[in-house]
GROMACS .gro file of C-alpha atoms in nm:
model
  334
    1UNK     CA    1  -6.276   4.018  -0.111
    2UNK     CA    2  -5.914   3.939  -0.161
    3UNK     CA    3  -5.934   3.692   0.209
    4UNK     CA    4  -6.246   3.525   0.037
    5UNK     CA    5  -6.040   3.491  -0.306
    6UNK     CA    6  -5.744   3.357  -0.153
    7UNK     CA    7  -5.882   3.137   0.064
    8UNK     CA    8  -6.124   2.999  -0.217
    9UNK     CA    9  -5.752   2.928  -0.432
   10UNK     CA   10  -5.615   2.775  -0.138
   11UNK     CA   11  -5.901   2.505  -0.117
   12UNK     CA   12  -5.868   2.463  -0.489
   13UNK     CA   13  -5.490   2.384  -0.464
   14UNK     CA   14  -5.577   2.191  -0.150
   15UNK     CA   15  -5.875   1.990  -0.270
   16UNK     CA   16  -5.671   1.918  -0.620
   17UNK     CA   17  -5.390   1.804  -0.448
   18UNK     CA   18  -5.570   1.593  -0.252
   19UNK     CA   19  -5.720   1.470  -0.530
   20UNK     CA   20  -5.398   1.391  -0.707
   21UNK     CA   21  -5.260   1.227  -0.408
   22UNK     CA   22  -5.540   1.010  -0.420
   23UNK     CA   23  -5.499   0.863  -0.796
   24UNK     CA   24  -5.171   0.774  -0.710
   25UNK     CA   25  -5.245   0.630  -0.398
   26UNK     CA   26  -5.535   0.390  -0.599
   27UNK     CA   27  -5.235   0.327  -0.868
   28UNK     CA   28  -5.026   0.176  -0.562
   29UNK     CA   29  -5.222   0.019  -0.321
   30UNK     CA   30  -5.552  -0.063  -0.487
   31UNK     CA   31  -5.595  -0.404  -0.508
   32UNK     CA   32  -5.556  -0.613  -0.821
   33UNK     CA   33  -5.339  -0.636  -1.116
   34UNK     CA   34  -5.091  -0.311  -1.282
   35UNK     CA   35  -5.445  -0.269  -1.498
   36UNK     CA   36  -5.674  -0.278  -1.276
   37UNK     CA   37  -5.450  -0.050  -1.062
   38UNK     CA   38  -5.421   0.209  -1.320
   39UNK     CA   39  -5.823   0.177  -1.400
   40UNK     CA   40  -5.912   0.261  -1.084
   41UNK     CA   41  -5.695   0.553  -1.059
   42UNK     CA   42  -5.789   0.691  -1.400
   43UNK     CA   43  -6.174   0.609  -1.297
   44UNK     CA   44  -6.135   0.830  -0.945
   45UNK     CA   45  -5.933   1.166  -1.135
   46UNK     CA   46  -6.243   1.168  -1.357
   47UNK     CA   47  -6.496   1.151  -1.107
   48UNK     CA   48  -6.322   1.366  -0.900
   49UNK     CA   49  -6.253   1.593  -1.202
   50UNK     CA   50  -6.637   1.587  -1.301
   51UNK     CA   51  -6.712   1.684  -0.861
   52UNK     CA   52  -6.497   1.972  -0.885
   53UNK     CA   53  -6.585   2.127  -1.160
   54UNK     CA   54  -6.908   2.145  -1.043
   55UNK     CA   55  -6.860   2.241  -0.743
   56UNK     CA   56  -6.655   2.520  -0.807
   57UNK     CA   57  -6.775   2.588  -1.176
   58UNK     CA   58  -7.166   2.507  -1.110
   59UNK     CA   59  -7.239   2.585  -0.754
   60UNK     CA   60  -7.316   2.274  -0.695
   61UNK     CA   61  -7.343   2.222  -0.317
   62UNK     CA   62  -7.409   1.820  -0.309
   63UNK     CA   63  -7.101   1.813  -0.534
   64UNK     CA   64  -6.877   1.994  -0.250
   65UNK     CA   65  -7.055   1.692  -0.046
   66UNK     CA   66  -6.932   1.447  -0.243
   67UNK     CA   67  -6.595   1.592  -0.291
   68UNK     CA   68  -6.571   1.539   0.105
   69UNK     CA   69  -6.747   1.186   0.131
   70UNK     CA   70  -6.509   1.075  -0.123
   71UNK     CA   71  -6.209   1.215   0.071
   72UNK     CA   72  -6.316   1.073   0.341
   73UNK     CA   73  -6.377   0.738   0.232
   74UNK     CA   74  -6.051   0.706   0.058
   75UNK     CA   75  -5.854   0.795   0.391
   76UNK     CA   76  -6.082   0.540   0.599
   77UNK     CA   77  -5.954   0.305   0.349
   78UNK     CA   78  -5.576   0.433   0.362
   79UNK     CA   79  -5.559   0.415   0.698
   80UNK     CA   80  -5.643   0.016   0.676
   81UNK     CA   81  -5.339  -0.044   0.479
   82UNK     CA   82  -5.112  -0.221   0.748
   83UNK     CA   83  -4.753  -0.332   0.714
   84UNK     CA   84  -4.695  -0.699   0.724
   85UNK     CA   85  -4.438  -0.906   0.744
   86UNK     CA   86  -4.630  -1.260   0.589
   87UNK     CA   87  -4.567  -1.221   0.157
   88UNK     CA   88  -4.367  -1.370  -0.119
   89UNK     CA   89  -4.023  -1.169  -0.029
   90UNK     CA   90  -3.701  -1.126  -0.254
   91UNK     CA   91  -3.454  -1.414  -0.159
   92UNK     CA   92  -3.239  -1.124  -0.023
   93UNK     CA   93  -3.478  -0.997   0.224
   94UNK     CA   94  -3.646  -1.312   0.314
   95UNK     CA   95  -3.517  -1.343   0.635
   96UNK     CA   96  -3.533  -1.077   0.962
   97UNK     CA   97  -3.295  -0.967   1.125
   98UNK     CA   98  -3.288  -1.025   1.528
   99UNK     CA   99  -3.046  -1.039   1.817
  100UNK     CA  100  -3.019  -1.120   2.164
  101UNK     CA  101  -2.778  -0.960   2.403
  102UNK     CA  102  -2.611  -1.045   2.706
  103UNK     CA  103  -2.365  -0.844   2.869
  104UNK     CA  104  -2.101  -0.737   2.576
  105UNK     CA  105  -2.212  -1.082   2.376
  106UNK     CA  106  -2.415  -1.026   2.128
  107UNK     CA  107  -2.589  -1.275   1.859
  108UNK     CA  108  -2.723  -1.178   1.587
  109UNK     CA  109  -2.932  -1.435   1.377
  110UNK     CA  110  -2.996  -1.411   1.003
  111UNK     CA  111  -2.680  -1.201   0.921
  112UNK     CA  112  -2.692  -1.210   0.456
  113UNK     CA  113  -2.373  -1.363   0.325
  114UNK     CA  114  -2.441  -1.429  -0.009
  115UNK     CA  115  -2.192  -1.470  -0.345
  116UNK     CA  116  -2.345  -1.210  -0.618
  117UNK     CA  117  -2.219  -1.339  -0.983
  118UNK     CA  118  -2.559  -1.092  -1.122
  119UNK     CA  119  -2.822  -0.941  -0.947
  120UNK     CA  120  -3.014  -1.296  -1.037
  121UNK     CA  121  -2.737  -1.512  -0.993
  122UNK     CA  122  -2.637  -1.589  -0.613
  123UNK     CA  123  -2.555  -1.806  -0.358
  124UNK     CA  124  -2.804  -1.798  -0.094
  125UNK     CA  125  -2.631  -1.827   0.249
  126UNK     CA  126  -2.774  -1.712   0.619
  127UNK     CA  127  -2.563  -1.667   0.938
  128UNK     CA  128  -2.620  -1.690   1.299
  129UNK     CA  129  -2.292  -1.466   1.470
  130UNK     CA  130  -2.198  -1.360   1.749
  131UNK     CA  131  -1.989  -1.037   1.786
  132UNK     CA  132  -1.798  -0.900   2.146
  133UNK     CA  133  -1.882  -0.544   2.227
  134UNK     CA  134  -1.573  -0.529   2.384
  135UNK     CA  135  -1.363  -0.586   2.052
  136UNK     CA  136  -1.566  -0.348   1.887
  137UNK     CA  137  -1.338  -0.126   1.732
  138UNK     CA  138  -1.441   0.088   1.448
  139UNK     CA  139  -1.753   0.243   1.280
  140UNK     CA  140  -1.742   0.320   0.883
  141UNK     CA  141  -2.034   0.515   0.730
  142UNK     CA  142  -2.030   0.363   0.352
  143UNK     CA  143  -2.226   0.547   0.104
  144UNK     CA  144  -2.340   0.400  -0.220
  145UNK     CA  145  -2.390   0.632  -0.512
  146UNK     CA  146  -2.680   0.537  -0.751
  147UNK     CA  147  -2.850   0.775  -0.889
  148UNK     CA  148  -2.660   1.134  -0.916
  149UNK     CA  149  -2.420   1.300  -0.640
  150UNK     CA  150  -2.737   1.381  -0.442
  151UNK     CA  151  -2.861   1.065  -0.376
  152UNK     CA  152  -2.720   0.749  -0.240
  153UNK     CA  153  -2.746   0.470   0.019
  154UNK     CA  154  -2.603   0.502   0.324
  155UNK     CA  155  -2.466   0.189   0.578
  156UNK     CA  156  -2.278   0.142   0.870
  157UNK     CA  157  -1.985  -0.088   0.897
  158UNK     CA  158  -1.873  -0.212   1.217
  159UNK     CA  159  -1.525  -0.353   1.269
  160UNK     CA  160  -1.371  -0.609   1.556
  161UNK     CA  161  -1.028  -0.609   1.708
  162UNK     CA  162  -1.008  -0.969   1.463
  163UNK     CA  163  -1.049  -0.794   1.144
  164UNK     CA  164  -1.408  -0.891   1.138
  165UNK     CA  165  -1.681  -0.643   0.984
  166UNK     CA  166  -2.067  -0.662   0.995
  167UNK     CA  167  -2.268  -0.424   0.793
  168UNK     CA  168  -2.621  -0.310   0.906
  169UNK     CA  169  -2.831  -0.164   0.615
  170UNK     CA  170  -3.209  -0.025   0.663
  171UNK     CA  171  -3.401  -0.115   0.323
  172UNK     CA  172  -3.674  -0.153   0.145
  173UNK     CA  173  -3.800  -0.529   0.143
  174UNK     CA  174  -3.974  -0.607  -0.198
  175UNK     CA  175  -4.162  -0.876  -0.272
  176UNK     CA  176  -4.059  -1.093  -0.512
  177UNK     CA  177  -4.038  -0.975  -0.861
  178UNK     CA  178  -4.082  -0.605  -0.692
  179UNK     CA  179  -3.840  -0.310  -0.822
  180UNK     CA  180  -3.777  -0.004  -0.634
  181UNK     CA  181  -3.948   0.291  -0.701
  182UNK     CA  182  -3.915   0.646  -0.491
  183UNK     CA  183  -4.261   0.743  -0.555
  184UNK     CA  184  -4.416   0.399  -0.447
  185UNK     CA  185  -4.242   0.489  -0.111
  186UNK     CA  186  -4.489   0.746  -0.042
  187UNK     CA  187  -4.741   0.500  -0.087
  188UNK     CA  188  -4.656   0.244   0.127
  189UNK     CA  189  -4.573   0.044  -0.139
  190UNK     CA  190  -4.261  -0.146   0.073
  191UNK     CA  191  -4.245  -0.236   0.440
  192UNK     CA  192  -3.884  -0.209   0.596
  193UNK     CA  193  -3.635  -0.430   0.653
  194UNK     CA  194  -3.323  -0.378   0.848
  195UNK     CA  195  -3.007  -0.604   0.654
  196UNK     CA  196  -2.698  -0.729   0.862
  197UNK     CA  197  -2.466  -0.847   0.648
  198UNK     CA  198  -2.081  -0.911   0.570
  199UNK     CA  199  -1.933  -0.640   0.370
  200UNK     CA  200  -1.861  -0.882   0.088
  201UNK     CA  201  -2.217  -0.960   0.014
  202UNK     CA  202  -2.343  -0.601   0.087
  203UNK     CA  203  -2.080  -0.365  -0.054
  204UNK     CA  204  -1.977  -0.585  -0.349
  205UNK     CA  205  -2.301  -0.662  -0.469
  206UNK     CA  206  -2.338  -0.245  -0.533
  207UNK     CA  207  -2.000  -0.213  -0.658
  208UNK     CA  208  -1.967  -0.538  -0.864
  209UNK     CA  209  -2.285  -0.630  -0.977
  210UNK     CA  210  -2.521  -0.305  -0.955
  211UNK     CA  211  -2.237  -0.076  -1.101
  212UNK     CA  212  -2.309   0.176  -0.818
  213UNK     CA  213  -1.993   0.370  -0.680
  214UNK     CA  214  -1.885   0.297  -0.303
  215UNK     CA  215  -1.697   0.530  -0.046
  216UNK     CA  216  -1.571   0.442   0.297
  217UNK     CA  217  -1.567   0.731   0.601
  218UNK     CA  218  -1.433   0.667   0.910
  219UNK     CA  219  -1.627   0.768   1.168
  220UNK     CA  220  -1.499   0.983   1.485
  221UNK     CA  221  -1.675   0.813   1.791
  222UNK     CA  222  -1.614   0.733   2.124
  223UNK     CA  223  -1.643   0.350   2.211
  224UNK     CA  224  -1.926   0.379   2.427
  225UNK     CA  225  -2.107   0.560   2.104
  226UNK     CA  226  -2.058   0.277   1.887
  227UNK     CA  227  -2.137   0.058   2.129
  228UNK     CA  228  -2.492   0.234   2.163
  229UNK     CA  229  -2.528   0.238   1.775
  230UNK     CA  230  -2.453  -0.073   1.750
  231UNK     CA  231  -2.728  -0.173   1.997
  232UNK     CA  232  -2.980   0.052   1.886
  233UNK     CA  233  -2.953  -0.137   1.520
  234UNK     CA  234  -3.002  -0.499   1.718
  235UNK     CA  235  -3.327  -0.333   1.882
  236UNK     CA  236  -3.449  -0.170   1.559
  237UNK     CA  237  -3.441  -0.537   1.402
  238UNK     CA  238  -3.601  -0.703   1.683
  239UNK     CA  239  -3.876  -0.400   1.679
  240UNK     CA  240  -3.929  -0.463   1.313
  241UNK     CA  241  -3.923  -0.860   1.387
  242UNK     CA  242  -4.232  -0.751   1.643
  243UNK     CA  243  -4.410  -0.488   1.428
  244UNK     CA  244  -4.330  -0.453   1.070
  245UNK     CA  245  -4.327  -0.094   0.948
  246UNK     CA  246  -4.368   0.059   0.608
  247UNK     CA  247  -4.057   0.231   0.456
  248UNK     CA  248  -4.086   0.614   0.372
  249UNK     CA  249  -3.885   0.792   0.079
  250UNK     CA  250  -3.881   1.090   0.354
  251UNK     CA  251  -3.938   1.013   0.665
  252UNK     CA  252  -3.784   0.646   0.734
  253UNK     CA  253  -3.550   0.546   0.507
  254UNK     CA  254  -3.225   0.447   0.558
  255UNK     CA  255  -3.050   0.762   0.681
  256UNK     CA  256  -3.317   0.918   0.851
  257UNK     CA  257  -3.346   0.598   1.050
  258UNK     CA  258  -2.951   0.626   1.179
  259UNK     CA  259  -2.986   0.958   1.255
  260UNK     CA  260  -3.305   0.907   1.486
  261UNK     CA  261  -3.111   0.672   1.655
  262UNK     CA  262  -2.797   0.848   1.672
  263UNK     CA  263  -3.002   1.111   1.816
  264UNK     CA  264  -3.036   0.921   2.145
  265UNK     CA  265  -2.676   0.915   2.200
  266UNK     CA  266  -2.638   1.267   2.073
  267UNK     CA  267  -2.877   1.497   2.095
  268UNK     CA  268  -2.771   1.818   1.977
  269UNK     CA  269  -2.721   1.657   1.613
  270UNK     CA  270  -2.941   1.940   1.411
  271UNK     CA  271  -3.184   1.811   1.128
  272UNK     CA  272  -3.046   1.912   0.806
  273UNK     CA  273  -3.140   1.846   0.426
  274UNK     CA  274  -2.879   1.661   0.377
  275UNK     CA  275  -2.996   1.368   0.581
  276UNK     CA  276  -3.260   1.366   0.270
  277UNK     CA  277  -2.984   1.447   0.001
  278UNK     CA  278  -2.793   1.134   0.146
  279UNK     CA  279  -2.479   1.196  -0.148
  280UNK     CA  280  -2.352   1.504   0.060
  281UNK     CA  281  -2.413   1.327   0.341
  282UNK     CA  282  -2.005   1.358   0.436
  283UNK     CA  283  -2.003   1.731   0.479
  284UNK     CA  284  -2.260   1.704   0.764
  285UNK     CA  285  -2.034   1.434   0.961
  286UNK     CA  286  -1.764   1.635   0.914
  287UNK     CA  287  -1.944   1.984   1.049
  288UNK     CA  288  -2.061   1.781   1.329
  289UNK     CA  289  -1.756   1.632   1.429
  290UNK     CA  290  -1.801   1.273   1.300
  291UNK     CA  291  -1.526   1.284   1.040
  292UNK     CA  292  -1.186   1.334   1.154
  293UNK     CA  293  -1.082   1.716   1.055
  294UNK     CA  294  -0.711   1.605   1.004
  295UNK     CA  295  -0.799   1.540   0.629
  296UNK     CA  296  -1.008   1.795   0.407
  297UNK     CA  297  -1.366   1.648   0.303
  298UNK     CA  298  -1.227   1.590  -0.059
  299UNK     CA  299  -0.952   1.417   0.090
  300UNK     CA  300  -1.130   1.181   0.276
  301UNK     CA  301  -1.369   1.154  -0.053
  302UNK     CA  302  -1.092   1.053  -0.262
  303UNK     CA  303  -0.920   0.807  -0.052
  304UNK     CA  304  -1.223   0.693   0.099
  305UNK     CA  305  -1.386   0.580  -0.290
  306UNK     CA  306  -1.372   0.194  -0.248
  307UNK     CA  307  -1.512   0.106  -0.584
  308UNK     CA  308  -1.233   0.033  -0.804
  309UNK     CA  309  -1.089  -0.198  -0.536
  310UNK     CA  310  -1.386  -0.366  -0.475
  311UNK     CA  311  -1.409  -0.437  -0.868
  312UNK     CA  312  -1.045  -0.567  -0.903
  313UNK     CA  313  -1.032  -0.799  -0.630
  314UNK     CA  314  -1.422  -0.931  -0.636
  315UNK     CA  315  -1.548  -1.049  -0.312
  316UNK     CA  316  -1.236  -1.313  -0.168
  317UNK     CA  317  -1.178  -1.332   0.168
  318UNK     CA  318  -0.954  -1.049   0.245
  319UNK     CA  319  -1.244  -0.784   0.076
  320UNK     CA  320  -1.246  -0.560   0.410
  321UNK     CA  321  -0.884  -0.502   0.414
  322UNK     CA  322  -0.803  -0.452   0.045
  323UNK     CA  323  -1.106  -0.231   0.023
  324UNK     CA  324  -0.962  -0.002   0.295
  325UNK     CA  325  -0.620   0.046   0.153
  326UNK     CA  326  -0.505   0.409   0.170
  327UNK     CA  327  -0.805   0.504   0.421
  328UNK     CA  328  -0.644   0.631   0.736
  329UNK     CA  329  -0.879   0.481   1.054
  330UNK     CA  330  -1.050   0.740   1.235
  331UNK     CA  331  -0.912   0.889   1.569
  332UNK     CA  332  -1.103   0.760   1.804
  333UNK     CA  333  -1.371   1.078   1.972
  334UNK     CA  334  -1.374   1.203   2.341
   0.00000   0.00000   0.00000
């Protein structure tokens, strides 16, 4: 009796759940208008309500049946949702990404270099660069604090022997007129985009204009790894160029994304949670060896907070040097 009660609790949390997961899934994706949306989601908890309560309550074995058609019917339709990269995009993800490679030359076209006076106020401007593998010098993991010390955005920098930097950035791509929202990226609400951009345009628009706060880590590699990284961000934007992709709160967003790719030039980097809870995201590169031990993590976290002189010297020409003033470069890895 207890097996039979415990199982008949589990389908209960199971089929409930499933239920749940399907309101909000009609509230996101359901064609139509926010009220149309939210009528068709309020529409399938009652009916689904109504089916299992009398199921369960009643007995009622065509109600179990229709508990399961309607399950059924709803994934048939969830799995038709595709990822495209054809709508009205967000001026700063209207453009993708690609490269082409040849030997150590590499060109990247579409690399974002816009001037941020607001978040709607911006000078539009679109690169095609080239960048020498063999001048590639540094890598800088910058974190962007937005919402708590848990969570935050996570980039990687890339510097040339000439002072140069170019910033990739995996991120949502919203339509136009689109906000984020973390629950909406369970429910494929964004498709991905992967952002190349100078670090004027990409840090100072979080730091100056979105009030977020900004810190800089060196990263311990060897040349050959940041040479791989490096090229496994120009393939990731051509892949996405080829077959768009829906972003994922959990399992692709923009750290999870590095560290699968990191992953094929290390591969005894261990999952952890805090490749989800991106804002302690330093104390894993430092256990694993990709922040330099020479400085404590706190350290490194004070000297390494960029936001104050991004804000007092705005986005000029020099922004990649002032913004590392007083952050040691990392010793280069074995």
């Amino acid at each position: 009796m207890f097996v039979r009660t415990a199982a008949g609790v589990l389908a209960g949390i199971l089929l409930f759940g499933s239920g749940a997961w399907g309101a909000i899934a009609l509230r996101y994706q359901l064609p139509g208008p926010p009220a149309v949306r939210l009528g068709g989601a309020i529409l399938w908890s009652v009916a689904y309500l109504a089916l299992l309560v009398l199921a369960f309550g009643w007995r009622q074995w065509w109600a179990a049946m229709g508990l399961l058609v309607a399950l059924g019917l709803l994934l048939v339709w969830w799995v038709t949702i595709r990822p495209s990269n054809d709508r009205v995009w967000a001026d700063d993800v209207s453009r993708l990404l690609s490269g082409e490679v040849q030997g150590s030359e590499v060109t990247l076209h579409n690399v974002r270099d816009f001037r941020w006076r607001a978040e709607n106020d911006y000078d539009v401007h679109w690169d095609t660069r080239r960048y020498d593998l063999d001048k590639l010098v540094s890598a800088d993991a910058v974190l962007s604090y937005w919402s708590g010390e848990a969570i935050a955005h996570a980039m990687i920098s890339f510097g040339f022997e000439d002072g140069t930097h170019v910033v990739f950035s995996m991120e949502i791509r919203k339509e136009r007129g689109e906000a984020f929202s973390e629950i909406g990226g369970f429910f494929k609400q964004f498709e991905l985009v992967l952002i190349a951009a100078d670090e004027r345009d990409i840090i100072a628009v979080r730091t100056n204009v979105r009030g977020e706060d900004d810190y800089l880590y060196p990263l311990r590699m060897p040349r050959e790894a940041m040479r791989s990284l490096f090229l496994s961000y120009v393939n990731a934007a051509n892949g996405l160029v080829d077959e768009p992709a829906f972003y994922n709160t959990i399992t692709s967003n923009c750290t999870t994304i590095v560290y699968r790719m990191a992953r094929r030039i290390d591969g005894a980097l261990p999952m952890d949670i805090r490749l989800l809870l991106t804002g302690y995201l330093p104390g894993y590169l430092m256990e694993n060896g990709a922040l330099d031990r020479r400085l404590p993590l706190e350290e490194w976290r004070r000297r390494g907070r960029i936001t104050e002189r991004a804000r007092a010297y705005g986005d000029g020409a020099d922004f990649s040097r002032v913004i590392r003033e007083g952050v040691p470069p990392a010793s280069v890895g074995d």
